[in-house]
Amino acid sequence: QVQLVESGGGLVQPGGSLRLSCTASGSIFIINAMGWYRQAPGKQRELVATIFSGGSTNYADSVKGRFTISSDNAKNTVVLQMNSLKPEDTAFYYCNVAGSDSRYRYLDVWGQGTLVTVSS
C-alpha cells in the first residue's frame, strides 16, 4: 500500500506564490514519474506538470514559465513551486505517482487533493 501526503494549498492573491509538496510512503519500490494534476469546478482533471525519474519535466502550456516542478528522489517527494498565480489557477491540485512495488507490479497512486484559491 502506498500513501501520498500533500501539503501547501491555500488562499493567495493574484500574482502571489504557493508551494505544494507531496511525499510518497509505503510499498513503492520504483518511481517512474511524479506529477501534479488539477481540477477546477465543472472541468475535467488536467495535467499541470510531471517530472520523470531521469529528471526530465513536462508542463501544461498554461503554466510554463510560472510553475516549476522538482523532486527529491531520496525522500520520494515532489514539489510544485507556483509563481505569478492567476485566478484561473484556482482548483484542487492532486499529486500522482507512477511506479512499481517490489514485485514490479504497476502502481498509479493519487493524493487526496489540496485546494488552491487565487483571489483578491
PDB file of C-alpha atoms in Angstrom:
ATOM      1  CA  GLN A   1       0.000   0.000   0.000  1.00  0.00           C
ATOM      2  CA  VAL A   2       1.254   3.459  -0.927  1.00  0.00           C
ATOM      3  CA  GLN A   3       0.218   6.726   0.665  1.00  0.00           C
ATOM      4  CA  LEU A   4       0.661  10.232  -0.671  1.00  0.00           C
ATOM      5  CA  VAL A   5       0.620  13.157   1.722  1.00  0.00           C
ATOM      6  CA  GLU A   6       0.094  16.575   0.164  1.00  0.00           C
ATOM      7  CA  SER A   7       0.559  19.973   1.721  1.00  0.00           C
ATOM      8  CA  GLY A   8       0.796  23.617   0.787  1.00  0.00           C
ATOM      9  CA  GLY A   9      -2.556  24.653  -0.647  1.00  0.00           C
ATOM     10  CA  GLY A  10      -4.402  27.753   0.442  1.00  0.00           C
ATOM     11  CA  LEU A  11      -5.632  31.194  -0.491  1.00  0.00           C
ATOM     12  CA  VAL A  12      -3.356  33.614  -2.301  1.00  0.00           C
ATOM     13  CA  GLN A  13      -3.819  36.892  -4.135  1.00  0.00           C
ATOM     14  CA  PRO A  14      -3.273  37.140  -7.894  1.00  0.00           C
ATOM     15  CA  GLY A  15       0.413  37.450  -8.615  1.00  0.00           C
ATOM     16  CA  GLY A  16       1.332  35.588  -5.460  1.00  0.00           C
ATOM     17  CA  SER A  17       3.125  32.291  -4.927  1.00  0.00           C
ATOM     18  CA  LEU A  18       2.418  28.942  -3.328  1.00  0.00           C
ATOM     19  CA  ARG A  19       4.461  25.803  -2.892  1.00  0.00           C
ATOM     20  CA  LEU A  20       2.858  22.375  -2.986  1.00  0.00           C
ATOM     21  CA  SER A  21       4.613  19.324  -1.619  1.00  0.00           C
ATOM     22  CA  CYS A  22       3.798  15.627  -1.871  1.00  0.00           C
ATOM     23  CA  THR A  23       5.582  12.724  -0.200  1.00  0.00           C
ATOM     24  CA  ALA A  24       5.086   9.073  -1.049  1.00  0.00           C
ATOM     25  CA  SER A  25       5.458   6.360   1.548  1.00  0.00           C
ATOM     26  CA  GLY A  26       4.723   2.671   1.802  1.00  0.00           C
ATOM     27  CA  SER A  27       5.404  -0.215  -0.552  1.00  0.00           C
ATOM     28  CA  ILE A  28       6.600   1.663  -3.600  1.00  0.00           C
ATOM     29  CA  PHE A  29       9.877   0.292  -4.905  1.00  0.00           C
ATOM     30  CA  ILE A  30      10.445   2.171  -8.137  1.00  0.00           C
ATOM     31  CA  ILE A  31       9.100   5.619  -9.016  1.00  0.00           C
ATOM     32  CA  ASN A  32       8.941   6.329 -12.731  1.00  0.00           C
ATOM     33  CA  ALA A  33       7.206   9.692 -12.545  1.00  0.00           C
ATOM     34  CA  MET A  34       5.686  12.108 -10.086  1.00  0.00           C
ATOM     35  CA  GLY A  35       3.338  14.851 -11.057  1.00  0.00           C
ATOM     36  CA  TRP A  36       0.576  17.285 -10.281  1.00  0.00           C
ATOM     37  CA  TYR A  37      -2.860  17.489 -11.816  1.00  0.00           C
ATOM     38  CA  ARG A  38      -5.657  19.927 -11.112  1.00  0.00           C
ATOM     39  CA  GLN A  39      -9.392  20.022 -11.391  1.00  0.00           C
ATOM     40  CA  ALA A  40     -11.454  23.187 -11.305  1.00  0.00           C
ATOM     41  CA  PRO A  41     -15.203  23.135 -10.599  1.00  0.00           C
ATOM     42  CA  GLY A  42     -17.107  21.893 -13.622  1.00  0.00           C
ATOM     43  CA  LYS A  43     -13.963  20.983 -15.516  1.00  0.00           C
ATOM     44  CA  GLN A  44     -12.015  17.827 -16.205  1.00  0.00           C
ATOM     45  CA  ARG A  45      -8.839  16.968 -14.383  1.00  0.00           C
ATOM     46  CA  GLU A  46      -5.808  18.184 -16.311  1.00  0.00           C
ATOM     47  CA  LEU A  47      -2.086  17.702 -16.157  1.00  0.00           C
ATOM     48  CA  VAL A  48      -0.140  20.551 -14.592  1.00  0.00           C
ATOM     49  CA  ALA A  49       3.401  19.194 -14.516  1.00  0.00           C
ATOM     50  CA  THR A  50       5.302  15.920 -14.405  1.00  0.00           C
ATOM     51  CA  ILE A  51       8.863  15.019 -13.508  1.00  0.00           C
ATOM     52  CA  PHE A  52      10.323  11.710 -14.610  1.00  0.00           C
ATOM     53  CA  SER A  53      12.900   9.572 -12.840  1.00  0.00           C
ATOM     54  CA  GLY A  54      15.632  10.782 -15.157  1.00  0.00           C
ATOM     55  CA  GLY A  55      14.875  14.395 -14.310  1.00  0.00           C
ATOM     56  CA  SER A  56      13.031  15.462 -17.437  1.00  0.00           C
ATOM     57  CA  THR A  57       9.913  17.536 -16.967  1.00  0.00           C
ATOM     58  CA  ASN A  58       6.679  18.270 -18.764  1.00  0.00           C
ATOM     59  CA  TYR A  59       4.376  21.259 -18.213  1.00  0.00           C
ATOM     60  CA  ALA A  60       0.961  22.323 -19.359  1.00  0.00           C
ATOM     61  CA  ASP A  61       1.220  25.317 -21.673  1.00  0.00           C
ATOM     62  CA  SER A  62      -0.871  27.388 -19.282  1.00  0.00           C
ATOM     63  CA  VAL A  63       1.727  27.147 -16.507  1.00  0.00           C
ATOM     64  CA  LYS A  64       5.005  27.226 -18.429  1.00  0.00           C
ATOM     65  CA  GLY A  65       7.306  29.914 -17.123  1.00  0.00           C
ATOM     66  CA  ARG A  66       5.304  30.290 -13.904  1.00  0.00           C
ATOM     67  CA  PHE A  67       5.383  26.857 -12.262  1.00  0.00           C
ATOM     68  CA  THR A  68       8.399  24.693 -11.519  1.00  0.00           C
ATOM     69  CA  ILE A  69       8.307  21.026 -10.581  1.00  0.00           C
ATOM     70  CA  SER A  70      11.167  19.371  -8.732  1.00  0.00           C
ATOM     71  CA  SER A  71      11.762  16.177  -6.813  1.00  0.00           C
ATOM     72  CA  ASP A  72      13.881  14.729  -4.050  1.00  0.00           C
ATOM     73  CA  ASN A  73      14.234  11.097  -5.032  1.00  0.00           C
ATOM     74  CA  ALA A  74      15.807  10.100  -1.729  1.00  0.00           C
ATOM     75  CA  LYS A  75      12.734  11.370   0.098  1.00  0.00           C
ATOM     76  CA  ASN A  76      10.147  10.332  -2.531  1.00  0.00           C
ATOM     77  CA  THR A  77       8.966  13.928  -2.569  1.00  0.00           C
ATOM     78  CA  VAL A  78       7.765  16.131  -5.382  1.00  0.00           C
ATOM     79  CA  VAL A  79       7.372  19.893  -5.085  1.00  0.00           C
ATOM     80  CA  LEU A  80       5.428  22.294  -7.278  1.00  0.00           C
ATOM     81  CA  GLN A  81       6.514  25.917  -6.951  1.00  0.00           C
ATOM     82  CA  MET A  82       3.762  28.141  -8.306  1.00  0.00           C
ATOM     83  CA  ASN A  83       4.548  31.783  -9.041  1.00  0.00           C
ATOM     84  CA  SER A  84       2.587  34.584 -10.672  1.00  0.00           C
ATOM     85  CA  LEU A  85      -0.638  32.830  -9.801  1.00  0.00           C
ATOM     86  CA  LYS A  86      -3.793  33.763 -11.652  1.00  0.00           C
ATOM     87  CA  PRO A  87      -7.461  33.342 -10.715  1.00  0.00           C
ATOM     88  CA  GLU A  88      -7.741  30.666 -13.389  1.00  0.00           C
ATOM     89  CA  ASP A  89      -5.229  28.571 -11.456  1.00  0.00           C
ATOM     90  CA  THR A  90      -7.885  28.065  -8.788  1.00  0.00           C
ATOM     91  CA  ALA A  91      -8.533  24.322  -8.472  1.00  0.00           C
ATOM     92  CA  PHE A  92      -7.997  21.227  -6.422  1.00  0.00           C
ATOM     93  CA  TYR A  93      -4.456  20.040  -7.038  1.00  0.00           C
ATOM     94  CA  TYR A  94      -3.732  16.315  -6.928  1.00  0.00           C
ATOM     95  CA  CYS A  95      -0.396  14.589  -6.604  1.00  0.00           C
ATOM     96  CA  ASN A  96       0.186  11.484  -8.709  1.00  0.00           C
ATOM     97  CA  VAL A  97       2.922   8.882  -8.516  1.00  0.00           C
ATOM     98  CA  ALA A  98       3.520   6.146 -11.086  1.00  0.00           C
ATOM     99  CA  GLY A  99       5.880   3.294 -10.423  1.00  0.00           C
ATOM    100  CA  SER A 100       6.016  -0.282  -9.200  1.00  0.00           C
ATOM    101  CA  ASP A 101       6.230  -2.269  -5.990  1.00  0.00           C
ATOM    102  CA  SER A 102       8.881  -4.801  -5.025  1.00  0.00           C
ATOM    103  CA  ARG A 103       7.196  -7.404  -7.237  1.00  0.00           C
ATOM    104  CA  TYR A 104       7.271  -4.980 -10.152  1.00  0.00           C
ATOM    105  CA  ARG A 105       3.517  -4.594 -10.167  1.00  0.00           C
ATOM    106  CA  TYR A 106       2.429  -1.290 -11.651  1.00  0.00           C
ATOM    107  CA  LEU A 107       1.289   1.382  -9.228  1.00  0.00           C
ATOM    108  CA  ASP A 108      -0.650   4.529 -10.079  1.00  0.00           C
ATOM    109  CA  VAL A 109      -1.419   6.410  -6.886  1.00  0.00           C
ATOM    110  CA  TRP A 110      -3.327   9.636  -6.259  1.00  0.00           C
ATOM    111  CA  GLY A 111      -3.273  12.015  -3.340  1.00  0.00           C
ATOM    112  CA  GLN A 112      -6.387  13.337  -1.643  1.00  0.00           C
ATOM    113  CA  GLY A 113      -6.074  16.773  -3.228  1.00  0.00           C
ATOM    114  CA  THR A 114      -5.306  20.192  -1.870  1.00  0.00           C
ATOM    115  CA  LEU A 115      -7.257  23.338  -2.693  1.00  0.00           C
ATOM    116  CA  VAL A 116      -5.553  26.335  -4.248  1.00  0.00           C
ATOM    117  CA  THR A 117      -7.624  29.503  -4.415  1.00  0.00           C
ATOM    118  CA  VAL A 118      -6.332  32.591  -6.200  1.00  0.00           C
ATOM    119  CA  SER A 119      -8.474  35.569  -5.390  1.00  0.00           C
ATOM    120  CA  SER A 120      -8.248  39.158  -4.234  1.00  0.00           C
TER     121      SER A 120
END
